[in-house]
Amino acid sequence: MKIVFTSGFKNVWILSLSCALAGSIIPLMVLVGSLVGADLAPSVALATAPIALMISGTALAVVPVSRSMQALGRKKALWLFMGLGILGCALAILSLQLQSFIMFCLTSVLLGTTNTALLQTRFIAMESVAIEHSATAASVVMAGGIIAAFVGPELAVMGSNLTQVGYQGSFLLAAVCIGTAATVLSLFEPPKITATTIENTPASAATLLRNPSFCLVLASGVSAYVIMSFVMTGTPISMHHFHAHSLSDTKWVIQSHIAAMFLPSFVAPLLFRHFKIRGMMILGLVCYCAAIVIGFSDTSVIGFWLQLVLLGVGWNFLFVAGTSLLPSTHLQNDRFKAQAINDFTVFSFQAVAALSAGWAINLISWQQMLLSCLIPICLMVAVLIWEALSGTQTATMES
C-alpha cells in the first residue's frame, strides 16, 4: 500500500479529492431532493420524482459523456460537466425561488449528467498508473465517496436556512464546492494513452442474455440498486415527515448510509478470497434481509441508522460481486455491449424504484414498503439457484 504515497499516485489523489468535492451534490440531493419534491410536487406521490430523474439523467448521459471525453479529452470534459453541475445548482436556486417543481426536476437531470462524468474518474485513475496498481487507484478514488457522503448532507443542513427560501443556500454552497473541485482538477495531468486496435465482433444481446452467469450479473446489480434506492429515497420522507425525526438526525442517517456503501471496499478483497463472488452476493442479500427485519420492527433514529448502514453494506457486496463477475461472462470483443446492457438495465430499474418510493410511502406503510423488498431478494435467490443448476458457471477471478 506504500505505492499510494508515491509521486506516481499524484493524479489519483487529485482525482479522488476533486470527485469527492463535486460528488457531494449527489448525497445532498438524496437528502434534500425528496423533501423539496414533497413541498413543490402537485401530488405527494411525485415527491421522489427529482431523485428518480437524477438517476435517469445518470443513465441517459452515459453515451454523451463518453463521446465528450473522447472528443475533448478527460480533463476538459470533466470541467465541462462540472460547469453543467454549477448551472444545475443555479437552476435549483431559481426553481426554489419560483416554487417550480418542473424546473427543479430539470435540475435533477442536469445533476445526474454531472454524476455520470464523475463516475468516470475511477477509470481515469486506473489509466494514470501502471496496470498492476489499477485496482488500488480505483479504490482510492472510490474512497472519495466517503468524504462526499458527509460533505453533501452537511452543506444541505448548513444552507437550509441561509436565505429566506429553504434550501436555496444548500445549492449555493454546493455550487461553490463544485467550483473548488474544478480548481483542484486543474492540477491533474492527463496521462498519455497508447491507442490499441480491438476487433469489433459483438454478440447479440440475446446471446448474452442466454448466459446464466450474465443474467446473475444483471440480477445482482438490479437487486443492489433497486432495494437500496427504494429504501434510501423513502427514508428522508419516512423519518422527517412521517416519524417526526429531526432534519439533523435524518442527515446523520443518510451520511452513515452513504459511508457504509463505500467503507467495505477496503476489506472486500479479503472477504472475496474467503467467500468468493457468489458467496459475497449471498452475504449482500443477508445484509438486506437484516435491514428489512430491523426497519420493520424499529422506527427510532437508531433503528433507521442501523437499517441504512446494513443497506449500504449489502449494496457494496452485491455491486462489487456483480462487477467482478461481469468480465468473465462474455468475450473481450463483447465487453462494450455487455457493459452497456448492464448499466442501462441497472439504472433503469433504479430510476423506477426511486420514483415508486414516493408513491409507495403515501399508499402503504413504511413496514409494507420494506416487505415489498423481499420480491427482488427472492428473484435474486432464484437466479443464483438457476445459475448453479445450469452447470455453466464461468471461470471467475475469485482469488
mmCIF file of C-alpha atoms in Angstrom:
data_model
loop_
_atom_site.group_PDB
_atom_site.id
_atom_site.type_symbol
_atom_site.label_atom_id
_atom_site.label_comp_id
_atom_site.label_asym_id
_atom_site.label_seq_id
_atom_site.Cartn_x
_atom_site.Cartn_y
_atom_site.Cartn_z
ATOM 1 C CA MET A 1 0.000 0.000 0.000
ATOM 2 C CA LYS A 2 3.054 2.272 0.146
ATOM 3 C CA ILE A 3 2.607 2.814 -3.585
ATOM 4 C CA VAL A 4 -0.341 5.160 -2.948
ATOM 5 C CA PHE A 5 2.001 7.688 -1.315
ATOM 6 C CA THR A 6 4.433 7.858 -4.245
ATOM 7 C CA SER A 7 4.546 10.617 -6.866
ATOM 8 C CA GLY A 8 3.020 8.212 -9.381
ATOM 9 C CA PHE A 9 -0.257 8.423 -7.490
ATOM 10 C CA LYS A 10 -0.421 12.231 -7.580
ATOM 11 C CA ASN A 11 -3.073 12.192 -10.308
ATOM 12 C CA VAL A 12 -5.095 9.606 -8.398
ATOM 13 C CA TRP A 13 -5.246 11.708 -5.242
ATOM 14 C CA ILE A 14 -6.157 14.819 -7.262
ATOM 15 C CA LEU A 15 -8.999 12.925 -8.927
ATOM 16 C CA SER A 16 -10.136 11.493 -5.595
ATOM 17 C CA LEU A 17 -10.331 14.903 -3.899
ATOM 18 C CA SER A 18 -11.900 16.619 -6.904
ATOM 19 C CA CYS A 19 -14.508 13.882 -7.308
ATOM 20 C CA ALA A 20 -15.257 13.887 -3.568
ATOM 21 C CA LEU A 21 -15.951 17.636 -3.585
ATOM 22 C CA ALA A 22 -18.008 17.721 -6.777
ATOM 23 C CA GLY A 23 -19.728 14.438 -5.925
ATOM 24 C CA SER A 24 -21.078 15.897 -2.690
ATOM 25 C CA ILE A 25 -24.017 17.219 -4.740
ATOM 26 C CA ILE A 26 -25.379 13.654 -5.030
ATOM 27 C CA PRO A 27 -25.818 12.892 -1.291
ATOM 28 C CA LEU A 28 -27.068 16.468 -0.905
ATOM 29 C CA MET A 29 -29.784 15.706 -3.447
ATOM 30 C CA VAL A 30 -30.529 12.368 -1.766
ATOM 31 C CA LEU A 31 -31.286 14.236 1.463
ATOM 32 C CA VAL A 32 -32.932 17.366 0.045
ATOM 33 C CA GLY A 33 -34.428 16.188 -3.246
ATOM 34 C CA SER A 34 -37.405 14.279 -1.888
ATOM 35 C CA LEU A 35 -38.044 16.899 0.829
ATOM 36 C CA VAL A 36 -38.169 19.692 -1.760
ATOM 37 C CA GLY A 37 -40.204 17.417 -4.005
ATOM 38 C CA ALA A 38 -42.742 16.891 -1.226
ATOM 39 C CA ASP A 39 -43.143 20.678 -0.917
ATOM 40 C CA LEU A 40 -43.272 21.532 -4.637
ATOM 41 C CA ALA A 41 -44.865 18.497 -6.317
ATOM 42 C CA PRO A 42 -48.555 18.752 -7.281
ATOM 43 C CA SER A 43 -49.005 15.330 -5.642
ATOM 44 C CA VAL A 44 -47.108 13.829 -2.716
ATOM 45 C CA ALA A 45 -46.799 10.661 -4.789
ATOM 46 C CA LEU A 46 -44.360 12.605 -7.019
ATOM 47 C CA ALA A 47 -42.146 13.668 -4.111
ATOM 48 C CA THR A 48 -39.321 11.348 -5.138
ATOM 49 C CA ALA A 49 -39.509 12.287 -8.834
ATOM 50 C CA PRO A 50 -36.399 14.554 -8.551
ATOM 51 C CA ILE A 51 -34.332 11.622 -7.260
ATOM 52 C CA ALA A 52 -35.671 9.312 -9.981
ATOM 53 C CA LEU A 53 -34.920 11.913 -12.651
ATOM 54 C CA MET A 54 -31.393 12.407 -11.294
ATOM 55 C CA ILE A 55 -30.818 8.661 -11.634
ATOM 56 C CA SER A 56 -32.405 8.679 -15.103
ATOM 57 C CA GLY A 57 -30.121 11.552 -16.090
ATOM 58 C CA THR A 58 -27.147 9.498 -14.948
ATOM 59 C CA ALA A 59 -28.173 6.589 -17.170
ATOM 60 C CA LEU A 60 -29.105 8.659 -20.233
ATOM 61 C CA ALA A 61 -25.850 10.642 -20.143
ATOM 62 C CA VAL A 62 -23.510 7.641 -20.399
ATOM 63 C CA VAL A 63 -23.057 7.855 -24.190
ATOM 64 C CA PRO A 64 -22.823 11.699 -24.416
ATOM 65 C CA VAL A 65 -20.279 11.795 -21.584
ATOM 66 C CA SER A 66 -18.148 9.059 -23.160
ATOM 67 C CA ARG A 67 -18.158 10.790 -26.546
ATOM 68 C CA SER A 68 -17.333 14.141 -24.956
ATOM 69 C CA MET A 69 -14.341 12.664 -23.178
ATOM 70 C CA GLN A 70 -13.165 11.082 -26.426
ATOM 71 C CA ALA A 71 -13.529 14.354 -28.335
ATOM 72 C CA LEU A 72 -12.339 16.861 -25.711
ATOM 73 C CA GLY A 73 -10.096 14.751 -23.514
ATOM 74 C CA ARG A 74 -10.783 13.608 -19.960
ATOM 75 C CA LYS A 75 -9.830 16.839 -18.186
ATOM 76 C CA LYS A 76 -11.744 19.279 -20.405
ATOM 77 C CA ALA A 77 -14.808 17.023 -20.426
ATOM 78 C CA LEU A 78 -14.796 16.829 -16.630
ATOM 79 C CA TRP A 79 -14.597 20.630 -16.485
ATOM 80 C CA LEU A 80 -17.496 20.850 -18.929
ATOM 81 C CA PHE A 81 -19.763 18.628 -16.847
ATOM 82 C CA MET A 82 -18.704 20.256 -13.587
ATOM 83 C CA GLY A 83 -19.786 23.524 -15.191
ATOM 84 C CA LEU A 84 -23.088 21.854 -16.024
ATOM 85 C CA GLY A 85 -23.355 20.908 -12.341
ATOM 86 C CA ILE A 86 -22.877 24.538 -11.301
ATOM 87 C CA LEU A 87 -25.559 25.519 -13.821
ATOM 88 C CA GLY A 88 -27.813 22.878 -12.260
ATOM 89 C CA CYS A 89 -27.275 24.386 -8.806
ATOM 90 C CA ALA A 90 -28.136 27.849 -10.144
ATOM 91 C CA LEU A 91 -31.282 26.432 -11.726
ATOM 92 C CA ALA A 92 -32.198 24.791 -8.409
ATOM 93 C CA ILE A 93 -31.891 28.137 -6.619
ATOM 94 C CA LEU A 94 -34.138 29.742 -9.234
ATOM 95 C CA SER A 95 -36.679 26.915 -9.110
ATOM 96 C CA LEU A 96 -36.941 27.249 -5.323
ATOM 97 C CA GLN A 97 -37.420 30.986 -5.688
ATOM 98 C CA LEU A 98 -40.196 30.452 -8.234
ATOM 99 C CA GLN A 99 -41.555 27.367 -6.450
ATOM 100 C CA SER A 100 -41.381 25.498 -9.763
ATOM 101 C CA PHE A 101 -41.464 21.720 -9.485
ATOM 102 C CA ILE A 102 -40.811 21.220 -13.212
ATOM 103 C CA MET A 103 -37.715 23.419 -13.100
ATOM 104 C CA PHE A 104 -36.425 21.551 -10.040
ATOM 105 C CA CYS A 105 -36.908 18.269 -11.904
ATOM 106 C CA LEU A 106 -34.825 19.653 -14.779
ATOM 107 C CA THR A 107 -32.170 20.495 -12.205
ATOM 108 C CA SER A 108 -32.133 16.857 -11.139
ATOM 109 C CA VAL A 109 -31.481 15.693 -14.697
ATOM 110 C CA LEU A 110 -28.562 18.115 -15.070
ATOM 111 C CA LEU A 111 -27.012 16.981 -11.782
ATOM 112 C CA GLY A 112 -27.450 13.349 -12.843
ATOM 113 C CA THR A 113 -25.495 14.142 -16.005
ATOM 114 C CA THR A 114 -22.693 15.624 -13.896
ATOM 115 C CA ASN A 115 -22.716 12.469 -11.805
ATOM 116 C CA THR A 116 -22.169 10.373 -14.945
ATOM 117 C CA ALA A 117 -18.950 12.258 -15.683
ATOM 118 C CA LEU A 118 -17.780 11.936 -12.081
ATOM 119 C CA LEU A 119 -18.332 8.176 -12.210
ATOM 120 C CA GLN A 120 -15.729 8.048 -14.988
ATOM 121 C CA THR A 121 -12.976 9.252 -12.643
ATOM 122 C CA ARG A 122 -12.283 5.720 -11.389
ATOM 123 C CA PHE A 123 -11.393 4.708 -14.960
ATOM 124 C CA ILE A 124 -9.278 7.841 -15.430
ATOM 125 C CA ALA A 125 -7.405 6.995 -12.226
ATOM 126 C CA MET A 126 -6.743 3.474 -13.493
ATOM 127 C CA GLU A 127 -5.298 4.920 -16.699
ATOM 128 C CA SER A 128 -2.951 7.121 -14.655
ATOM 129 C CA VAL A 129 -0.976 4.274 -13.044
ATOM 130 C CA ALA A 130 0.675 1.018 -14.039
ATOM 131 C CA ILE A 131 -1.765 -1.793 -14.733
ATOM 132 C CA GLU A 132 -0.730 -3.728 -11.616
ATOM 133 C CA HIS A 133 -1.835 -0.768 -9.475
ATOM 134 C CA SER A 134 -5.128 -0.070 -11.268
ATOM 135 C CA ALA A 135 -7.326 -1.720 -8.633
ATOM 136 C CA THR A 136 -5.642 0.306 -5.880
ATOM 137 C CA ALA A 137 -6.138 3.507 -7.883
ATOM 138 C CA ALA A 138 -9.834 2.779 -8.312
ATOM 139 C CA SER A 139 -10.167 2.119 -4.576
ATOM 140 C CA VAL A 140 -8.543 5.450 -3.708
ATOM 141 C CA VAL A 141 -10.995 7.318 -5.941
ATOM 142 C CA MET A 142 -13.963 5.363 -4.548
ATOM 143 C CA ALA A 143 -12.802 6.320 -1.056
ATOM 144 C CA GLY A 144 -13.638 9.884 -2.008
ATOM 145 C CA GLY A 145 -17.261 8.812 -1.791
ATOM 146 C CA ILE A 146 -16.881 8.720 1.983
ATOM 147 C CA ILE A 147 -15.939 12.419 2.009
ATOM 148 C CA ALA A 148 -18.853 13.221 -0.295
ATOM 149 C CA ALA A 149 -21.180 11.250 1.977
ATOM 150 C CA PHE A 150 -20.517 13.661 4.842
ATOM 151 C CA VAL A 151 -19.884 16.919 2.966
ATOM 152 C CA GLY A 152 -23.094 16.780 0.890
ATOM 153 C CA PRO A 153 -25.610 16.445 3.745
ATOM 154 C CA GLU A 154 -23.635 18.951 5.843
ATOM 155 C CA LEU A 155 -23.962 21.502 3.030
ATOM 156 C CA ALA A 156 -27.678 20.709 2.830
ATOM 157 C CA VAL A 157 -28.245 21.450 6.512
ATOM 158 C CA MET A 158 -25.829 24.421 6.698
ATOM 159 C CA GLY A 159 -27.523 26.130 3.774
ATOM 160 C CA SER A 160 -31.126 25.130 4.513
ATOM 161 C CA ASN A 161 -31.899 28.463 6.229
ATOM 162 C CA LEU A 162 -29.173 30.592 4.672
ATOM 163 C CA THR A 163 -31.779 32.564 2.713
ATOM 164 C CA GLN A 164 -35.460 33.230 3.243
ATOM 165 C CA VAL A 165 -36.286 30.397 0.823
ATOM 166 C CA GLY A 166 -35.499 26.969 2.280
ATOM 167 C CA TYR A 167 -32.555 25.047 0.787
ATOM 168 C CA GLN A 168 -31.501 27.807 -1.633
ATOM 169 C CA GLY A 169 -28.333 28.234 0.403
ATOM 170 C CA SER A 170 -27.694 24.477 0.201
ATOM 171 C CA PHE A 171 -27.365 24.624 -3.585
ATOM 172 C CA LEU A 172 -25.325 27.827 -3.384
ATOM 173 C CA LEU A 173 -22.801 26.052 -1.153
ATOM 174 C CA ALA A 174 -22.875 23.042 -3.480
ATOM 175 C CA ALA A 175 -22.016 25.275 -6.459
ATOM 176 C CA VAL A 176 -19.034 26.664 -4.522
ATOM 177 C CA CYS A 177 -17.972 23.092 -3.728
ATOM 178 C CA ILE A 178 -18.110 22.065 -7.398
ATOM 179 C CA GLY A 179 -16.144 25.177 -8.344
ATOM 180 C CA THR A 180 -13.487 24.209 -5.792
ATOM 181 C CA ALA A 181 -13.405 20.701 -7.293
ATOM 182 C CA ALA A 182 -12.799 22.170 -10.758
ATOM 183 C CA THR A 183 -9.907 24.210 -9.329
ATOM 184 C CA VAL A 184 -8.369 21.092 -7.776
ATOM 185 C CA LEU A 185 -8.756 19.310 -11.117
ATOM 186 C CA SER A 186 -6.536 21.949 -12.756
ATOM 187 C CA LEU A 187 -3.590 20.182 -11.065
ATOM 188 C CA PHE A 188 -4.414 16.945 -12.908
ATOM 189 C CA GLU A 189 -2.028 15.972 -15.717
ATOM 190 C CA PRO A 190 -3.753 13.679 -18.247
ATOM 191 C CA PRO A 191 -1.725 10.536 -18.886
ATOM 192 C CA LYS A 192 -0.646 9.605 -22.388
ATOM 193 C CA ILE A 193 -2.658 6.595 -23.528
ATOM 194 C CA THR A 194 -1.324 4.335 -26.256
ATOM 195 C CA ALA A 195 -4.069 3.566 -28.721
ATOM 196 C CA THR A 196 -4.874 -0.080 -29.406
ATOM 197 C CA THR A 197 -6.904 -1.715 -32.105
ATOM 198 C CA ILE A 198 -9.656 -4.075 -30.986
ATOM 199 C CA GLU A 199 -11.574 -6.347 -33.323
ATOM 200 C CA ASN A 200 -15.233 -5.454 -33.146
ATOM 201 C CA THR A 201 -17.422 -8.561 -33.480
ATOM 202 C CA PRO A 202 -20.068 -8.032 -30.806
ATOM 203 C CA ALA A 203 -22.509 -10.774 -29.899
ATOM 204 C CA SER A 204 -26.201 -10.062 -29.900
ATOM 205 C CA ALA A 205 -27.997 -9.078 -26.719
ATOM 206 C CA ALA A 206 -29.999 -12.306 -26.919
ATOM 207 C CA THR A 207 -26.790 -14.335 -26.927
ATOM 208 C CA LEU A 208 -25.512 -12.578 -23.818
ATOM 209 C CA LEU A 209 -28.842 -12.986 -22.038
ATOM 210 C CA ARG A 210 -28.829 -16.724 -22.674
ATOM 211 C CA ASN A 211 -25.778 -16.977 -20.402
ATOM 212 C CA PRO A 212 -26.984 -17.695 -16.823
ATOM 213 C CA SER A 213 -23.852 -16.063 -15.376
ATOM 214 C CA PHE A 214 -24.540 -12.838 -17.297
ATOM 215 C CA CYS A 215 -28.120 -12.901 -16.018
ATOM 216 C CA LEU A 216 -26.726 -13.318 -12.498
ATOM 217 C CA VAL A 217 -24.641 -10.168 -13.014
ATOM 218 C CA LEU A 218 -27.769 -8.274 -14.044
ATOM 219 C CA ALA A 219 -29.741 -9.693 -11.110
ATOM 220 C CA SER A 220 -27.004 -8.739 -8.659
ATOM 221 C CA GLY A 221 -26.767 -5.165 -9.936
ATOM 222 C CA VAL A 222 -30.519 -4.677 -10.199
ATOM 223 C CA SER A 223 -31.154 -6.129 -6.731
ATOM 224 C CA ALA A 224 -28.390 -3.994 -5.236
ATOM 225 C CA TYR A 225 -29.654 -0.743 -6.708
ATOM 226 C CA VAL A 226 -33.419 -1.312 -6.638
ATOM 227 C CA ILE A 227 -33.606 -2.168 -2.931
ATOM 228 C CA MET A 228 -31.026 0.422 -1.912
ATOM 229 C CA SER A 229 -32.643 3.201 -3.957
ATOM 230 C CA PHE A 230 -36.204 2.276 -2.941
ATOM 231 C CA VAL A 231 -35.425 2.357 0.788
ATOM 232 C CA MET A 232 -32.899 5.211 0.741
ATOM 233 C CA THR A 233 -35.149 7.515 -1.305
ATOM 234 C CA GLY A 234 -38.078 6.934 1.019
ATOM 235 C CA THR A 235 -36.065 7.311 4.227
ATOM 236 C CA PRO A 236 -35.958 11.158 4.456
ATOM 237 C CA ILE A 237 -39.740 11.372 3.982
ATOM 238 C CA SER A 238 -40.389 8.499 6.373
ATOM 239 C CA MET A 239 -38.052 9.834 9.072
ATOM 240 C CA HIS A 240 -38.703 13.559 8.818
ATOM 241 C CA HIS A 241 -42.323 13.784 7.652
ATOM 242 C CA PHE A 242 -43.993 10.649 8.997
ATOM 243 C CA HIS A 243 -41.980 9.743 12.107
ATOM 244 C CA ALA A 244 -41.131 13.344 13.108
ATOM 245 C CA HIS A 245 -37.387 12.834 13.462
ATOM 246 C CA SER A 246 -35.286 15.994 13.115
ATOM 247 C CA LEU A 247 -33.557 17.013 9.894
ATOM 248 C CA SER A 248 -30.245 16.665 11.744
ATOM 249 C CA ASP A 249 -30.996 13.037 12.652
ATOM 250 C CA THR A 250 -32.154 12.350 9.107
ATOM 251 C CA LYS A 251 -28.935 13.863 7.775
ATOM 252 C CA TRP A 252 -26.854 11.641 10.084
ATOM 253 C CA VAL A 253 -28.648 8.504 8.927
ATOM 254 C CA ILE A 254 -28.154 9.372 5.226
ATOM 255 C CA GLN A 255 -24.489 10.229 5.820
ATOM 256 C CA SER A 256 -23.911 6.924 7.598
ATOM 257 C CA HIS A 257 -25.682 5.015 4.828
ATOM 258 C CA ILE A 258 -23.585 6.509 2.031
ATOM 259 C CA ALA A 259 -20.377 5.974 4.024
ATOM 260 C CA ALA A 260 -21.408 2.336 4.559
ATOM 261 C CA MET A 261 -21.722 1.973 0.787
ATOM 262 C CA PHE A 262 -18.007 2.673 0.318
ATOM 263 C CA LEU A 263 -16.196 1.662 3.511
ATOM 264 C CA PRO A 264 -16.498 -2.122 2.904
ATOM 265 C CA SER A 265 -14.385 -1.716 -0.250
ATOM 266 C CA PHE A 266 -11.283 -1.548 1.966
ATOM 267 C CA VAL A 267 -11.853 -5.072 3.290
ATOM 268 C CA ALA A 268 -13.723 -6.525 0.299
ATOM 269 C CA PRO A 269 -10.581 -8.167 -1.238
ATOM 270 C CA LEU A 270 -10.064 -10.189 1.947
ATOM 271 C CA LEU A 271 -13.735 -11.206 2.040
ATOM 272 C CA PHE A 272 -13.678 -12.194 -1.631
ATOM 273 C CA ARG A 273 -10.760 -14.553 -1.062
ATOM 274 C CA HIS A 274 -12.743 -16.320 1.653
ATOM 275 C CA PHE A 275 -16.347 -16.224 0.404
ATOM 276 C CA LYS A 276 -15.780 -15.975 -3.379
ATOM 277 C CA ILE A 277 -18.023 -13.958 -5.695
ATOM 278 C CA ARG A 278 -21.288 -15.822 -5.242
ATOM 279 C CA GLY A 279 -20.729 -16.056 -1.502
ATOM 280 C CA MET A 280 -20.406 -12.259 -1.397
ATOM 281 C CA MET A 281 -23.706 -11.985 -3.240
ATOM 282 C CA ILE A 282 -25.334 -14.154 -0.577
ATOM 283 C CA LEU A 283 -23.770 -12.004 2.176
ATOM 284 C CA GLY A 284 -25.221 -8.923 0.494
ATOM 285 C CA LEU A 285 -28.689 -10.494 0.470
ATOM 286 C CA VAL A 286 -28.304 -11.416 4.153
ATOM 287 C CA CYS A 287 -27.492 -7.772 4.960
ATOM 288 C CA TYR A 288 -30.595 -6.681 3.061
ATOM 289 C CA CYS A 289 -32.788 -9.170 4.925
ATOM 290 C CA ALA A 290 -31.382 -7.987 8.261
ATOM 291 C CA ALA A 291 -32.106 -4.365 7.256
ATOM 292 C CA ILE A 292 -35.720 -5.278 6.477
ATOM 293 C CA VAL A 293 -36.180 -7.025 9.823
ATOM 294 C CA ILE A 294 -34.734 -4.078 11.777
ATOM 295 C CA GLY A 295 -36.654 -1.467 9.798
ATOM 296 C CA PHE A 296 -39.898 -3.409 10.218
ATOM 297 C CA SER A 297 -39.617 -3.561 13.987
ATOM 298 C CA ASP A 298 -37.835 -0.323 14.940
ATOM 299 C CA THR A 299 -38.593 3.170 13.599
ATOM 300 C CA SER A 300 -36.446 5.009 16.127
ATOM 301 C CA VAL A 301 -33.440 7.030 14.964
ATOM 302 C CA ILE A 302 -31.111 4.172 15.921
ATOM 303 C CA GLY A 303 -33.376 1.724 14.112
ATOM 304 C CA PHE A 304 -33.234 3.800 10.915
ATOM 305 C CA TRP A 305 -29.467 4.220 11.327
ATOM 306 C CA LEU A 306 -28.751 0.501 11.673
ATOM 307 C CA GLN A 307 -31.140 -0.321 8.848
ATOM 308 C CA LEU A 308 -29.493 2.156 6.460
ATOM 309 C CA VAL A 309 -25.953 1.065 7.406
ATOM 310 C CA LEU A 310 -26.820 -2.554 6.629
ATOM 311 C CA LEU A 311 -28.429 -1.358 3.415
ATOM 312 C CA GLY A 312 -25.160 0.313 2.394
ATOM 313 C CA VAL A 313 -23.040 -2.731 3.219
ATOM 314 C CA GLY A 314 -25.421 -5.039 1.351
ATOM 315 C CA TRP A 315 -25.298 -2.756 -1.689
ATOM 316 C CA ASN A 316 -21.492 -2.815 -1.664
ATOM 317 C CA PHE A 317 -21.276 -6.615 -1.529
ATOM 318 C CA LEU A 318 -23.830 -7.135 -4.310
ATOM 319 C CA PHE A 319 -22.482 -4.363 -6.549
ATOM 320 C CA VAL A 320 -18.804 -5.309 -6.242
ATOM 321 C CA ALA A 321 -19.595 -9.007 -6.682
ATOM 322 C CA GLY A 322 -21.636 -8.374 -9.824
ATOM 323 C CA THR A 323 -18.945 -6.061 -11.217
ATOM 324 C CA SER A 324 -16.271 -8.693 -10.551
ATOM 325 C CA LEU A 325 -18.270 -11.408 -12.304
ATOM 326 C CA LEU A 326 -19.155 -9.346 -15.397
ATOM 327 C CA PRO A 327 -15.833 -9.610 -17.341
ATOM 328 C CA SER A 328 -15.937 -13.416 -17.254
ATOM 329 C CA THR A 329 -19.436 -13.675 -18.750
ATOM 330 C CA HIS A 330 -18.557 -12.596 -22.296
ATOM 331 C CA LEU A 331 -15.755 -12.421 -24.820
ATOM 332 C CA GLN A 332 -13.353 -9.480 -24.775
ATOM 333 C CA ASN A 333 -14.792 -8.075 -28.005
ATOM 334 C CA ASP A 334 -18.282 -8.007 -26.452
ATOM 335 C CA ARG A 335 -17.381 -6.029 -23.345
ATOM 336 C CA PHE A 336 -18.806 -2.681 -24.528
ATOM 337 C CA LYS A 337 -22.174 -4.206 -25.386
ATOM 338 C CA ALA A 338 -22.238 -6.216 -22.143
ATOM 339 C CA GLN A 339 -21.369 -3.166 -20.039
ATOM 340 C CA ALA A 340 -23.987 -1.072 -21.843
ATOM 341 C CA ILE A 341 -26.709 -3.670 -21.270
ATOM 342 C CA ASN A 342 -25.702 -3.985 -17.626
ATOM 343 C CA ASP A 343 -25.605 -0.233 -16.921
ATOM 344 C CA PHE A 344 -28.812 0.568 -18.792
ATOM 345 C CA THR A 345 -30.672 -2.241 -17.029
ATOM 346 C CA VAL A 346 -29.431 -1.340 -13.559
ATOM 347 C CA PHE A 347 -30.025 2.420 -13.790
ATOM 348 C CA SER A 348 -33.419 1.997 -15.452
ATOM 349 C CA PHE A 349 -34.658 -0.214 -12.630
ATOM 350 C CA GLN A 350 -33.073 2.111 -10.074
ATOM 351 C CA ALA A 351 -34.969 5.086 -11.514
ATOM 352 C CA VAL A 352 -38.254 3.170 -11.348
ATOM 353 C CA ALA A 353 -37.526 2.222 -7.721
ATOM 354 C CA ALA A 354 -36.733 5.820 -6.737
ATOM 355 C CA LEU A 355 -39.868 7.159 -8.411
ATOM 356 C CA SER A 356 -42.126 4.479 -6.942
ATOM 357 C CA ALA A 357 -40.776 5.111 -3.424
ATOM 358 C CA GLY A 358 -42.743 8.365 -3.136
ATOM 359 C CA TRP A 359 -45.899 6.691 -4.408
ATOM 360 C CA ALA A 360 -45.457 3.695 -2.114
ATOM 361 C CA ILE A 361 -44.760 5.622 1.081
ATOM 362 C CA ASN A 362 -48.016 7.519 0.674
ATOM 363 C CA LEU A 363 -50.062 4.485 -0.317
ATOM 364 C CA ILE A 364 -48.734 1.848 2.071
ATOM 365 C CA SER A 365 -46.910 1.897 5.400
ATOM 366 C CA TRP A 366 -43.131 2.008 5.846
ATOM 367 C CA GLN A 367 -43.214 -1.596 7.071
ATOM 368 C CA GLN A 368 -45.121 -2.724 3.985
ATOM 369 C CA MET A 369 -42.601 -0.919 1.795
ATOM 370 C CA LEU A 370 -39.798 -2.872 3.420
ATOM 371 C CA LEU A 371 -41.623 -6.177 2.998
ATOM 372 C CA SER A 372 -42.029 -5.487 -0.717
ATOM 373 C CA CYS A 373 -38.220 -5.540 -0.969
ATOM 374 C CA LEU A 374 -38.404 -9.295 -0.399
ATOM 375 C CA ILE A 375 -39.621 -9.654 -4.004
ATOM 376 C CA PRO A 376 -36.295 -8.718 -5.697
ATOM 377 C CA ILE A 377 -34.425 -10.666 -2.992
ATOM 378 C CA CYS A 378 -36.401 -13.817 -3.843
ATOM 379 C CA LEU A 379 -35.832 -13.249 -7.560
ATOM 380 C CA MET A 380 -32.104 -12.855 -6.934
ATOM 381 C CA VAL A 381 -32.037 -16.127 -4.988
ATOM 382 C CA ALA A 382 -33.878 -17.816 -7.870
ATOM 383 C CA VAL A 383 -31.275 -16.626 -10.383
ATOM 384 C CA LEU A 384 -28.462 -17.813 -8.089
ATOM 385 C CA ILE A 385 -30.050 -21.267 -7.937
ATOM 386 C CA TRP A 386 -30.705 -21.306 -11.695
ATOM 387 C CA GLU A 387 -27.090 -20.435 -12.472
ATOM 388 C CA ALA A 388 -25.794 -23.056 -10.042
ATOM 389 C CA LEU A 389 -28.027 -25.783 -11.524
ATOM 390 C CA SER A 390 -27.253 -24.811 -15.126
ATOM 391 C CA GLY A 391 -23.707 -26.105 -14.761
ATOM 392 C CA THR A 392 -22.377 -23.249 -16.913
ATOM 393 C CA GLN A 393 -20.674 -21.139 -14.268
ATOM 394 C CA THR A 394 -17.843 -19.310 -15.947
ATOM 395 C CA ALA A 395 -14.376 -19.183 -14.528
ATOM 396 C CA THR A 396 -14.032 -16.041 -12.457
ATOM 397 C CA MET A 397 -11.252 -14.119 -10.760
ATOM 398 C CA GLU A 398 -12.101 -15.250 -7.249
ATOM 399 C CA SER A 399 -8.646 -15.353 -5.790
#
